[in-house]
Tab-separated table of C-alpha atoms and ligand atoms in Angstrom:
chain	number	residue	atom	x	y	z
A	1	MET	CA	35.411	26.288	73.164
A	2	THR	CA	34.281	23.096	71.718
A	3	LYS	CA	30.508	22.505	72.211
A	4	LYS	CA	29.732	19.514	74.718
A	5	SER	CA	28.860	16.442	72.460
A	6	ASP	CA	25.807	14.792	73.160
A	7	ILE	CA	26.332	11.793	70.487
A	8	ARG	CA	26.534	8.881	73.200
A	9	ILE	CA	24.680	9.051	76.463
A	10	THR	CA	26.582	6.439	78.603
A	11	LEU	CA	25.726	4.927	82.116
A	12	THR	CA	27.943	3.339	84.942
A	13	GLU	CA	27.957	-0.372	85.816
A	14	ASP	CA	26.040	0.495	88.897
A	15	GLU	CA	23.035	1.830	86.570
A	16	VAL	CA	22.613	-1.629	85.070
A	17	PRO	CA	18.783	-1.949	86.473
A	18	LYS	CA	18.197	-3.791	89.506
A	19	LYS	CA	14.790	-5.070	88.701
A	20	TYR	CA	12.781	-6.173	85.750
A	21	TYR	CA	9.678	-4.159	85.029
A	22	ASN	CA	6.450	-6.568	84.549
A	23	MET	CA	3.966	-5.022	82.196
A	24	ALA	CA	1.319	-7.638	83.198
A	25	ALA	CA	1.051	-5.763	86.452
A	26	ASP	CA	-0.177	-2.568	84.515
A	27	LEU	CA	-1.995	-4.125	81.226
A	28	LYS	CA	-5.549	-4.896	82.030
A	29	GLY	CA	-7.459	-7.231	80.145
A	30	LEU	CA	-4.809	-10.015	79.564
A	31	GLN	CA	-6.138	-13.439	78.638
A	32	PRO	CA	-4.701	-16.574	80.118
A	33	VAL	CA	-2.515	-19.046	78.369
A	34	LEU	CA	-4.724	-22.198	77.674
A	35	HIS	CA	-3.928	-25.821	77.908
A	36	PRO	CA	-3.778	-27.311	74.351
A	37	GLY	CA	-5.933	-30.596	75.392
A	38	THR	CA	-8.547	-29.172	77.820
A	39	LYS	CA	-8.611	-25.493	76.708
A	40	GLU	CA	-8.568	-24.285	80.443
A	41	PRO	CA	-6.296	-21.748	81.717
A	42	ILE	CA	-2.809	-23.370	82.117
A	43	LYS	CA	-1.715	-24.268	85.729
A	44	GLU	CA	1.682	-23.956	86.942
A	45	GLU	CA	2.233	-27.953	87.236
A	46	ASP	CA	1.332	-28.179	83.486
A	47	LEU	CA	4.374	-26.140	82.513
A	48	LEU	CA	6.866	-27.705	85.005
A	49	PRO	CA	8.201	-30.547	82.843
A	50	VAL	CA	8.796	-28.074	80.094
A	51	PHE	CA	10.246	-24.920	81.923
A	52	THR	CA	12.339	-24.537	85.264
A	53	LYS	CA	9.972	-23.657	88.031
A	54	SER	CA	11.473	-20.033	88.546
A	55	ILE	CA	10.630	-19.357	84.978
A	56	VAL	CA	7.182	-20.766	85.403
A	57	LYS	CA	6.672	-18.315	88.341
A	58	GLN	CA	7.718	-15.473	86.358
A	59	GLU	CA	5.506	-16.508	83.424
A	60	MET	CA	2.683	-16.155	85.641
A	61	SER	CA	3.535	-13.287	87.826
A	62	LYS	CA	1.453	-10.098	88.239
A	63	GLU	CA	4.008	-8.460	90.340
A	64	ARG	CA	5.247	-5.083	88.904
A	65	TYR	CA	8.835	-5.236	89.878
A	66	ILE	CA	10.862	-8.452	90.073
A	67	ASP	CA	14.553	-8.276	91.522
A	68	ILE	CA	17.151	-9.025	89.040
A	69	PRO	CA	19.624	-11.442	90.916
A	70	ASP	CA	23.478	-10.332	91.385
A	71	GLU	CA	24.772	-13.024	89.606
A	72	VAL	CA	22.731	-12.061	86.270
A	73	ARG	CA	23.591	-8.163	86.763
A	74	GLU	CA	27.373	-9.332	86.580
A	75	LYS	CA	26.633	-11.253	83.529
A	76	LEU	CA	24.752	-8.435	81.815
A	77	ILE	CA	28.030	-6.202	82.466
A	78	LEU	CA	29.704	-9.073	80.591
A	79	LEU	CA	27.271	-8.488	77.623
A	80	ASN	CA	28.294	-4.916	77.705
A	81	ARG	CA	25.661	-3.659	79.748
A	82	PRO	CA	24.515	-0.645	80.383
A	83	SER	CA	24.596	-0.186	76.479
A	84	PRO	CA	24.954	3.460	75.080
A	85	LEU	CA	22.340	5.406	73.654
A	86	GLN	CA	23.872	7.109	70.843
A	87	ARG	CA	22.685	9.822	68.329
A	88	ALA	CA	22.595	9.303	64.904
A	89	VAL	CA	24.075	12.723	63.708
A	90	ASN	CA	25.365	11.760	60.289
A	91	LEU	CA	21.964	10.089	59.619
A	92	GLU	CA	20.030	13.383	60.477
A	93	LYS	CA	22.646	15.270	58.383
A	94	TYR	CA	22.028	12.855	55.335
A	95	LEU	CA	18.186	13.297	55.777
A	96	LYS	CA	18.208	17.010	56.348
A	97	THR	CA	15.795	16.458	58.881
A	98	PRO	CA	15.062	18.786	62.026
A	99	ALA	CA	14.242	15.506	63.865
A	100	LYS	CA	16.694	14.160	66.255
A	101	ILE	CA	17.349	10.236	66.047
A	102	TYR	CA	18.892	8.416	68.774
A	103	PHE	CA	19.474	4.339	68.845
A	104	LYS	CA	20.077	2.110	71.675
A	105	ARG	CA	23.097	-0.411	70.828
A	106	GLU	CA	22.081	-3.892	71.690
A	107	ASP	CA	24.433	-4.752	68.936
A	108	MET	CA	27.462	-4.083	71.202
A	109	SER	CA	26.609	-7.722	72.983
A	110	PRO	CA	29.261	-10.338	72.118
A	111	VAL	CA	26.568	-12.354	71.031
A	112	GLY	CA	25.420	-9.718	68.466
A	113	SER	CA	22.025	-9.311	69.690
A	114	HIS	CA	19.558	-8.416	72.645
A	115	LYS	CA	18.813	-12.073	73.135
A	116	GLY	CA	21.808	-12.460	75.683
A	117	ASN	CA	19.448	-10.456	78.285
A	118	SER	CA	17.131	-13.175	78.583
A	119	ALA	CA	19.658	-15.838	78.062
A	120	VAL	CA	21.616	-15.055	80.939
A	121	ALA	CA	18.558	-14.973	83.112
A	122	GLN	CA	17.194	-18.313	82.197
A	123	ALA	CA	20.336	-20.044	82.576
A	124	TYR	CA	20.933	-18.853	86.006
A	125	TYR	CA	17.351	-19.764	87.241
A	126	CYS	CA	17.737	-23.334	85.468
A	127	ARG	CA	21.408	-23.398	87.486
A	128	LYS	CA	19.739	-22.255	90.669
A	129	ASP	CA	16.620	-24.746	90.389
A	130	GLY	CA	19.105	-27.735	89.947
A	131	ILE	CA	18.741	-28.163	86.141
A	132	GLU	CA	21.693	-29.603	84.582
A	133	THR	CA	21.148	-29.319	80.639
A	134	ILE	CA	18.857	-26.873	79.001
A	135	THR	CA	17.662	-27.225	75.319
A	136	THR	CA	16.336	-24.706	72.639
A	137	GLU	CA	15.746	-24.503	68.992
A	138	THR	CA	17.659	-22.096	66.763
A	139	GLY	CA	16.422	-20.858	63.304
A	140	ALA	CA	18.849	-17.850	62.121
A	141	GLY	CA	21.160	-18.679	65.212
A	142	GLN	CA	20.951	-15.772	67.413
A	143	TRP	CA	19.000	-17.318	70.175
A	144	GLY	CA	20.929	-20.340	69.862
A	145	THR	CA	24.283	-18.484	70.213
A	146	ALA	CA	23.091	-16.519	73.296
A	147	LEU	CA	21.948	-19.368	75.074
A	148	ALA	CA	25.212	-21.309	74.364
A	149	LEU	CA	27.277	-18.581	75.964
A	150	ALA	CA	24.867	-18.141	79.147
A	151	SER	CA	25.010	-21.827	79.493
A	152	SER	CA	28.918	-21.717	79.653
A	153	MET	CA	28.648	-18.954	81.936
A	154	PHE	CA	26.501	-20.805	84.493
A	155	ASP	CA	28.343	-24.336	83.790
A	156	LEU	CA	25.287	-25.924	82.190
A	157	ASP	CA	25.145	-28.241	79.309
A	158	CYS	CA	23.354	-26.876	76.190
A	159	THR	CA	21.954	-28.585	73.397
A	160	VAL	CA	20.743	-26.794	70.418
A	161	PHE	CA	18.526	-27.950	67.615
A	162	MET	CA	19.235	-25.960	64.446
A	163	VAL	CA	16.793	-25.924	61.541
A	164	ARG	CA	18.502	-28.037	58.989
A	165	VAL	CA	18.868	-25.243	56.320
A	166	SER	CA	20.374	-22.872	58.602
A	167	PHE	CA	22.564	-25.695	59.893
A	168	ASP	CA	24.044	-26.155	56.410
A	169	GLN	CA	23.714	-22.279	55.165
A	170	LYS	CA	25.259	-20.758	58.378
A	171	PRO	CA	28.055	-22.931	59.587
A	172	PHE	CA	29.668	-19.634	61.407
A	173	ARG	CA	26.652	-19.528	63.578
A	174	ARG	CA	26.970	-23.084	64.472
A	175	THR	CA	30.781	-22.756	65.057
A	176	ILE	CA	30.131	-19.784	67.495
A	177	MET	CA	27.720	-22.127	69.603
A	178	GLN	CA	30.157	-24.836	69.542
A	179	THR	CA	33.051	-22.707	70.828
A	180	TYR	CA	30.780	-21.823	73.517
A	181	GLY	CA	30.459	-25.438	74.261
A	182	ALA	CA	27.209	-26.204	73.053
A	183	LYS	CA	25.960	-29.538	71.371
A	184	VAL	CA	24.327	-28.582	67.965
A	185	HIS	CA	22.074	-30.822	66.259
A	186	ALA	CA	20.710	-30.387	62.466
A	187	SER	CA	16.963	-30.640	63.000
A	188	PRO	CA	15.026	-32.913	62.311
A	189	SER	CA	17.829	-35.103	64.142
A	190	ILE	CA	18.089	-38.783	65.147
A	191	VAL	CA	18.387	-37.960	68.607
A	192	THR	CA	14.591	-37.628	69.557
A	193	GLN	CA	11.486	-39.828	68.653
A	194	TYR	CA	9.887	-37.096	66.836
A	195	GLY	CA	12.998	-36.341	64.873
A	196	LYS	CA	13.245	-39.774	63.616
A	197	LYS	CA	9.820	-40.028	62.594
A	198	VAL	CA	10.009	-37.023	60.403
A	199	LEU	CA	13.365	-38.139	58.994
A	200	LYS	CA	11.700	-41.402	58.251
A	201	GLU	CA	8.654	-39.700	56.353
A	202	HIS	CA	10.710	-36.931	54.702
A	203	PRO	CA	14.627	-38.081	54.528
A	204	ASN	CA	15.502	-34.961	52.628
A	205	THR	CA	13.560	-32.216	54.532
A	206	SER	CA	15.162	-28.862	55.261
A	207	GLY	CA	13.341	-28.499	58.660
A	208	SER	CA	11.459	-25.977	60.306
A	209	LEU	CA	11.254	-24.017	63.527
A	210	GLY	CA	8.127	-26.017	64.362
A	211	ILE	CA	10.172	-29.348	64.096
A	212	ALA	CA	13.022	-28.010	66.172
A	213	ILE	CA	10.802	-26.620	69.010
A	214	SER	CA	9.010	-30.173	69.170
A	215	GLU	CA	12.411	-31.872	69.294
A	216	ALA	CA	13.870	-29.330	72.165
A	217	ILE	CA	10.656	-29.857	74.008
A	218	GLU	CA	10.681	-33.772	73.685
A	219	MET	CA	14.446	-34.004	75.097
A	220	ALA	CA	13.207	-31.695	77.907
A	221	VAL	CA	10.144	-33.496	79.152
A	222	SER	CA	11.694	-37.124	78.581
A	223	SER	CA	14.844	-36.643	80.962
A	224	LYS	CA	15.292	-35.639	84.308
A	225	ASN	CA	17.013	-32.337	85.128
A	226	VAL	CA	16.613	-31.228	81.373
A	227	ARG	CA	14.586	-28.001	80.483
A	228	TYR	CA	13.779	-26.109	77.581
A	229	THR	CA	13.950	-22.518	77.005
A	230	LEU	CA	12.271	-19.788	74.616
A	231	GLY	CA	13.941	-17.160	73.200
A	232	SER	CA	11.040	-14.847	72.655
A	233	LEU	CA	7.117	-14.469	72.890
A	234	ALA	CA	7.038	-15.641	76.278
A	235	ASN	CA	6.176	-13.198	79.441
A	236	SER	CA	9.069	-14.209	81.129
A	237	VAL	CA	11.575	-13.397	78.070
A	238	VAL	CA	9.711	-9.987	77.647
A	239	LEU	CA	10.364	-9.397	81.260
A	240	HIS	CA	14.073	-10.133	81.059
A	241	GLN	CA	14.341	-7.807	78.150
A	242	THR	CA	13.111	-4.727	80.204
A	243	VAL	CA	16.703	-4.006	81.163
A	244	ILE	CA	16.936	-2.136	77.740
A	245	GLY	CA	13.781	0.057	78.245
A	246	GLN	CA	14.891	0.999	81.686
A	247	GLU	CA	18.424	1.772	80.712
A	248	VAL	CA	16.979	3.980	77.846
A	249	MET	CA	14.438	5.833	80.322
A	250	ALA	CA	17.658	6.841	82.701
A	251	GLN	CA	19.596	7.829	79.545
A	252	LEU	CA	16.744	10.026	78.320
A	253	LYS	CA	16.443	11.552	81.608
A	254	LYS	CA	20.194	12.208	82.234
A	255	ALA	CA	20.276	14.012	78.805
A	256	ASP	CA	17.039	15.830	79.507
A	257	ILE	CA	15.444	14.133	76.382
A	258	GLU	CA	11.708	13.749	75.994
A	259	PRO	CA	11.140	11.318	73.201
A	260	ASP	CA	8.122	11.720	70.778
A	261	TYR	CA	8.610	8.050	69.034
A	262	MET	CA	10.052	4.760	70.287
A	263	VAL	CA	10.569	2.392	67.521
A	264	ALA	CA	11.588	-1.373	67.180
A	265	CYS	CA	11.399	-4.176	65.009
A	266	VAL	CA	8.952	-6.947	65.912
A	267	GLY	CA	9.467	-11.110	65.556
A	268	GLY	CA	8.052	-12.544	68.594
A	269	GLY	CA	8.059	-8.963	70.028
A	270	SER	CA	10.651	-9.546	72.913
A	271	ASN	CA	13.081	-6.578	71.868
A	272	PHE	CA	10.249	-4.266	71.402
A	273	ALA	CA	8.624	-4.999	74.491
A	274	GLY	CA	11.729	-4.758	76.417
A	275	PHE	CA	12.679	-1.453	74.864
A	276	ALA	CA	8.947	0.143	74.925
A	277	PHE	CA	7.225	-1.186	77.942
A	278	PRO	CA	8.818	0.714	80.942
A	279	LEU	CA	7.981	4.123	78.959
A	280	MET	CA	4.597	2.811	78.027
A	281	ARG	CA	3.610	2.256	81.527
A	282	GLU	CA	3.879	6.212	81.820
A	283	LYS	CA	1.702	6.426	78.864
A	284	ILE	CA	-0.964	4.278	80.630
A	285	LEU	CA	-0.481	6.676	83.578
A	286	GLY	CA	-0.955	9.703	81.260
A	287	LYS	CA	2.649	10.843	81.810
A	288	THR	CA	3.699	10.818	78.320
A	289	ASP	CA	2.287	11.319	74.574
A	290	CYS	CA	5.021	9.162	73.174
A	291	GLU	CA	4.193	7.148	70.173
A	292	PHE	CA	5.434	3.451	70.214
A	293	VAL	CA	5.786	2.109	66.877
A	294	ALA	CA	6.446	-1.712	65.981
A	295	ALA	CA	8.169	-2.202	62.580
A	296	GLU	CA	7.537	-5.805	61.229
A	297	PRO	CA	8.358	-7.559	58.016
A	298	MET	CA	5.616	-7.897	55.253
A	299	ALA	CA	6.629	-11.244	55.001
A	300	ALA	CA	5.209	-12.364	58.350
A	301	ALA	CA	2.923	-9.096	59.182
A	302	SER	CA	1.068	-10.580	62.200
A	303	LEU	CA	-0.099	-7.075	64.004
A	304	THR	CA	-0.850	-5.543	60.809
A	305	GLU	CA	-2.453	-8.463	58.750
A	306	GLY	CA	-3.141	-11.165	61.571
A	307	GLU	CA	-6.088	-11.750	63.694
A	308	TYR	CA	-6.166	-11.516	67.396
A	309	ARG	CA	-7.291	-15.023	68.683
A	310	TYR	CA	-6.110	-18.203	70.523
A	311	ASP	CA	-3.333	-19.824	68.545
A	312	PHE	CA	-0.414	-22.511	69.167
A	313	GLY	CA	3.099	-20.948	69.381
A	314	ASP	CA	4.525	-23.751	67.184
A	315	THR	CA	3.725	-25.537	63.835
A	316	ALA	CA	3.232	-28.969	65.350
A	317	GLY	CA	0.699	-27.802	67.868
A	318	MET	CA	2.539	-28.901	71.009
A	319	THR	CA	2.680	-25.716	73.002
A	320	PRO	CA	-0.219	-24.126	74.900
A	321	LEU	CA	-2.576	-21.831	73.173
A	322	PHE	CA	-1.718	-18.182	73.519
A	323	LYS	CA	-4.297	-15.302	73.081
A	324	MET	CA	-2.288	-13.178	70.345
A	325	TYR	CA	-2.050	-11.606	66.825
A	326	THR	CA	-1.421	-14.612	64.545
A	327	LEU	CA	-1.195	-15.387	61.003
A	328	GLY	CA	-2.127	-18.876	61.753
A	329	SER	CA	0.258	-21.480	63.225
A	330	GLU	CA	0.530	-23.124	59.725
A	331	PHE	CA	1.593	-20.063	58.291
A	332	ILE	CA	5.258	-20.539	56.594
A	333	PRO	CA	6.650	-17.039	55.991
A	334	SER	CA	8.817	-16.464	52.752
A	335	ALA	CA	12.724	-16.980	53.348
A	336	ILE	CA	13.697	-13.266	54.053
A	337	HIS	CA	17.107	-12.720	55.322
A	338	ALA	CA	15.635	-11.242	58.871
A	339	GLY	CA	15.256	-14.695	60.128
A	340	GLY	CA	14.586	-13.649	63.576
A	341	LEU	CA	11.250	-11.894	62.328
A	342	ARG	CA	9.851	-15.127	60.568
A	343	TYR	CA	7.374	-16.067	63.165
A	344	HIS	CA	3.575	-16.205	62.665
A	345	GLY	CA	2.676	-15.050	66.101
A	346	MET	CA	3.054	-12.219	68.462
A	347	SER	CA	3.971	-11.860	72.301
A	348	PRO	CA	0.621	-11.807	74.229
A	349	LEU	CA	1.608	-8.765	75.993
A	350	VAL	CA	2.476	-6.642	72.712
A	351	SER	CA	-0.696	-7.937	71.213
A	352	GLU	CA	-2.686	-6.981	73.967
A	353	ALA	CA	-0.953	-3.281	73.881
A	354	TYR	CA	-1.843	-3.115	70.344
A	355	ASP	CA	-5.262	-4.056	70.510
A	356	GLN	CA	-5.719	-1.305	73.058
A	357	GLY	CA	-4.147	1.317	70.859
A	358	LEU	CA	-1.208	2.052	73.125
A	359	MET	CA	0.936	1.371	70.120
A	360	SER	CA	0.831	1.236	66.306
A	361	ALA	CA	2.700	-1.101	63.670
A	362	ARG	CA	3.975	-0.508	60.168
A	363	ALA	CA	5.346	-3.465	57.759
A	364	TYR	CA	8.087	-3.308	55.273
A	365	ASP	CA	9.434	-5.400	52.317
A	366	GLN	CA	13.187	-6.389	52.778
A	367	THR	CA	14.163	-4.474	49.756
A	368	GLU	CA	13.426	-0.975	51.464
A	369	THR	CA	14.865	-2.339	54.929
A	370	PHE	CA	17.910	-3.236	53.396
A	371	GLU	CA	18.108	-0.015	51.681
A	372	ALA	CA	17.681	1.620	55.030
A	373	GLY	CA	20.274	-0.634	56.579
A	374	VAL	CA	22.793	0.367	53.927
A	375	LEU	CA	22.374	3.983	54.434
A	376	PHE	CA	22.522	3.502	58.229
A	377	ALA	CA	26.018	1.555	57.892
A	378	LYS	CA	27.253	4.301	55.419
A	379	THR	CA	26.543	7.168	57.986
A	380	GLU	CA	26.863	5.691	61.336
A	381	GLY	CA	29.361	3.050	60.424
A	382	ILE	CA	27.201	0.042	61.975
A	383	ILE	CA	26.099	-2.704	59.689
A	384	PRO	CA	22.659	-3.706	61.226
A	385	ALA	CA	20.957	-7.122	61.572
A	386	PRO	CA	18.521	-7.390	58.821
A	387	GLU	CA	15.858	-7.598	61.637
A	388	SER	CA	17.022	-4.174	62.965
A	389	THR	CA	16.878	-2.697	59.483
A	390	HIS	CA	13.011	-2.634	59.930
A	391	ALA	CA	13.227	-0.250	62.862
A	392	ILE	CA	15.774	1.686	61.144
A	393	LYS	CA	13.473	2.142	57.939
A	394	ALA	CA	10.425	2.852	60.437
A	395	ALA	CA	12.546	5.475	62.151
A	396	ILE	CA	13.960	7.230	58.875
A	397	ASP	CA	10.333	7.335	57.594
A	398	ILE	CA	9.119	9.019	60.717
A	399	ALA	CA	12.193	11.480	60.353
A	400	LEU	CA	11.319	12.298	56.862
A	401	GLU	CA	7.522	12.748	57.814
A	402	ALA	CA	8.797	15.414	60.468
A	403	LYS	CA	10.895	16.970	57.578
A	404	ALA	CA	7.881	17.387	55.704
A	405	LYS	CA	5.958	19.109	58.326
A	406	ASN	CA	9.106	20.797	59.531
A	407	GLU	CA	8.750	19.672	63.142
A	408	GLU	CA	11.476	18.840	65.618
A	409	LYS	CA	10.535	15.303	66.750
A	410	THR	CA	12.593	13.117	68.775
A	411	ILE	CA	12.697	9.735	67.535
A	412	VAL	CA	14.651	6.643	69.656
A	413	PHE	CA	14.975	3.246	68.096
A	414	ASN	CA	16.376	0.067	69.141
A	415	LEU	CA	19.077	-1.543	67.135
A	416	SER	CA	18.661	-4.923	68.277
A	417	GLY	CA	21.658	-6.518	66.608
A	418	ASN	CA	24.573	-6.141	64.387
A	419	GLY	CA	24.485	-7.856	60.968
A	420	LEU	CA	28.373	-9.194	60.709
A	421	LEU	CA	27.178	-12.628	60.260
A	422	ASP	CA	24.225	-11.771	57.970
A	423	LEU	CA	26.507	-10.584	55.032
A	424	ALA	CA	24.785	-12.838	52.502
A	425	GLY	CA	21.523	-10.839	52.671
A	426	TYR	CA	23.674	-7.404	52.048
A	427	GLU	CA	25.618	-9.079	49.231
A	428	LYS	CA	22.264	-9.905	47.291
A	429	PHE	CA	21.120	-6.319	48.013
A	430	ILE	CA	24.271	-4.945	46.751
A	431	SER	CA	24.372	-7.261	43.710
A	432	GLY	CA	20.794	-6.499	42.800
A	433	SER	CA	19.543	-9.798	43.302
A	434	LEU	CA	17.398	-9.491	46.809
A	435	SER	CA	13.863	-10.379	45.818
A	436	SER	CA	10.878	-8.595	47.528
A	437	SER	CA	9.308	-10.246	50.526
A	438	ARG	CA	6.171	-11.000	48.824
A	439	MET	CA	7.804	-13.238	46.366
A	440	LYS	CA	7.513	-16.806	47.585
B	501	PLP	C1	15.708	-12.391	67.337
B	501	PLP	C2	15.804	-11.048	66.879
B	501	PLP	C3	14.835	-10.250	66.818
B	501	PLP	C4	13.481	-10.568	66.948
B	501	PLP	O1	13.125	-11.156	68.036
B	501	PLP	P1	12.212	-10.299	68.976
B	501	PLP	O2	11.732	-11.312	70.060
B	501	PLP	O3	10.953	-9.868	68.377
B	501	PLP	O4	13.031	-9.320	69.620
B	501	PLP	C5	15.244	-8.941	66.545
B	501	PLP	N1	16.422	-8.513	66.019
B	501	PLP	C6	17.686	-9.408	66.356
B	501	PLP	C7	18.868	-8.892	66.010
B	501	PLP	C8	17.192	-10.743	66.592
B	501	PLP	O5	18.325	-11.568	66.752
């Protein structure tokens, strides 16, 4: 008789969550977002020219559970939800650890990462509110890709401002967005006033995320029925990503597993928050001792090296002021391959949870995270996104700590995406030319 396998814990389509979980209902002490001019708490009407009204409402909501519309659940299924929770049996064997390691498979989305979860929600609400065009910026390209597909699904026009250097270096990401029907401009571009101004002053600039955000916001505020969308940081994005953590909780329950550690990487904080917050609520309620660990890059270590204060979300100082862990809005991280983690700030919800000691953080150099990513690829077969290798590195370290103490810990990490379009980083690692994160 063969033993019943517990390698893959799956859910059915009916088990795609029906509500989003809003951590703002349970996390006390959250500070309001401030208007950049008046420094007063921001009002709904201040945000309406930029974001669509349903998203503004969610951004400010303190309701614990918010219904997920059927149209959105349907699209989540097309993004391969519910995603499996899988046990890393070969990695465990390789490490000779008594710990069990599970990972949530956000890499199975057709857009390659968790970002589609919020993209389909934001596109749906824009369509419902009568918006015709949505804009955004993209650095590494994952958010732009997710939004391009979501726009196509909800019959919206999509304009993506892609940082010039990525536009030139990552032509395949651009092609994917264009295949889904998005218009992609290298930023700075000649389609906005701000872009033209920057180009006049710096004709050969490689662009930056800050400039691209400014262009996307300008396009939204200066035309009717056009709105801007964010791929991380915002409370509403965190809210949409909680489908991940709710599925994980259902899967753990189904397999009768109690996690000791929940681990995810952090850029703006959305995949970590979406993965961790539903269970972190149980921690606030005293129902679990699980430890939550955020893995960040040394090149942009906002939690372990930043300050908790008000700061802008962008470089140009156009966004509202968020109370968050930040390295300063002028901080430009070195050009690590985990492009999605190159950000100076951290989601206000994650920042507050960290400040209250509900979670901890570890920072890693990209040389050690790629090493962990290669080991994961060899043992489990999946080439992880450079961002996700930070979570893998943290999970491996915790598994080795458990081995040293001979403890049977259970570790669950979020595999936020696959790395099939990030092979340049792997190529450098393999050829020995990958530089340390600390080198500028
Ligand atoms: C964008 C991205 C991240 C980082 O963003 P968060 O908002 O912190 O989740 C992590 N992993 C992948 C694969 C990404 O695309």
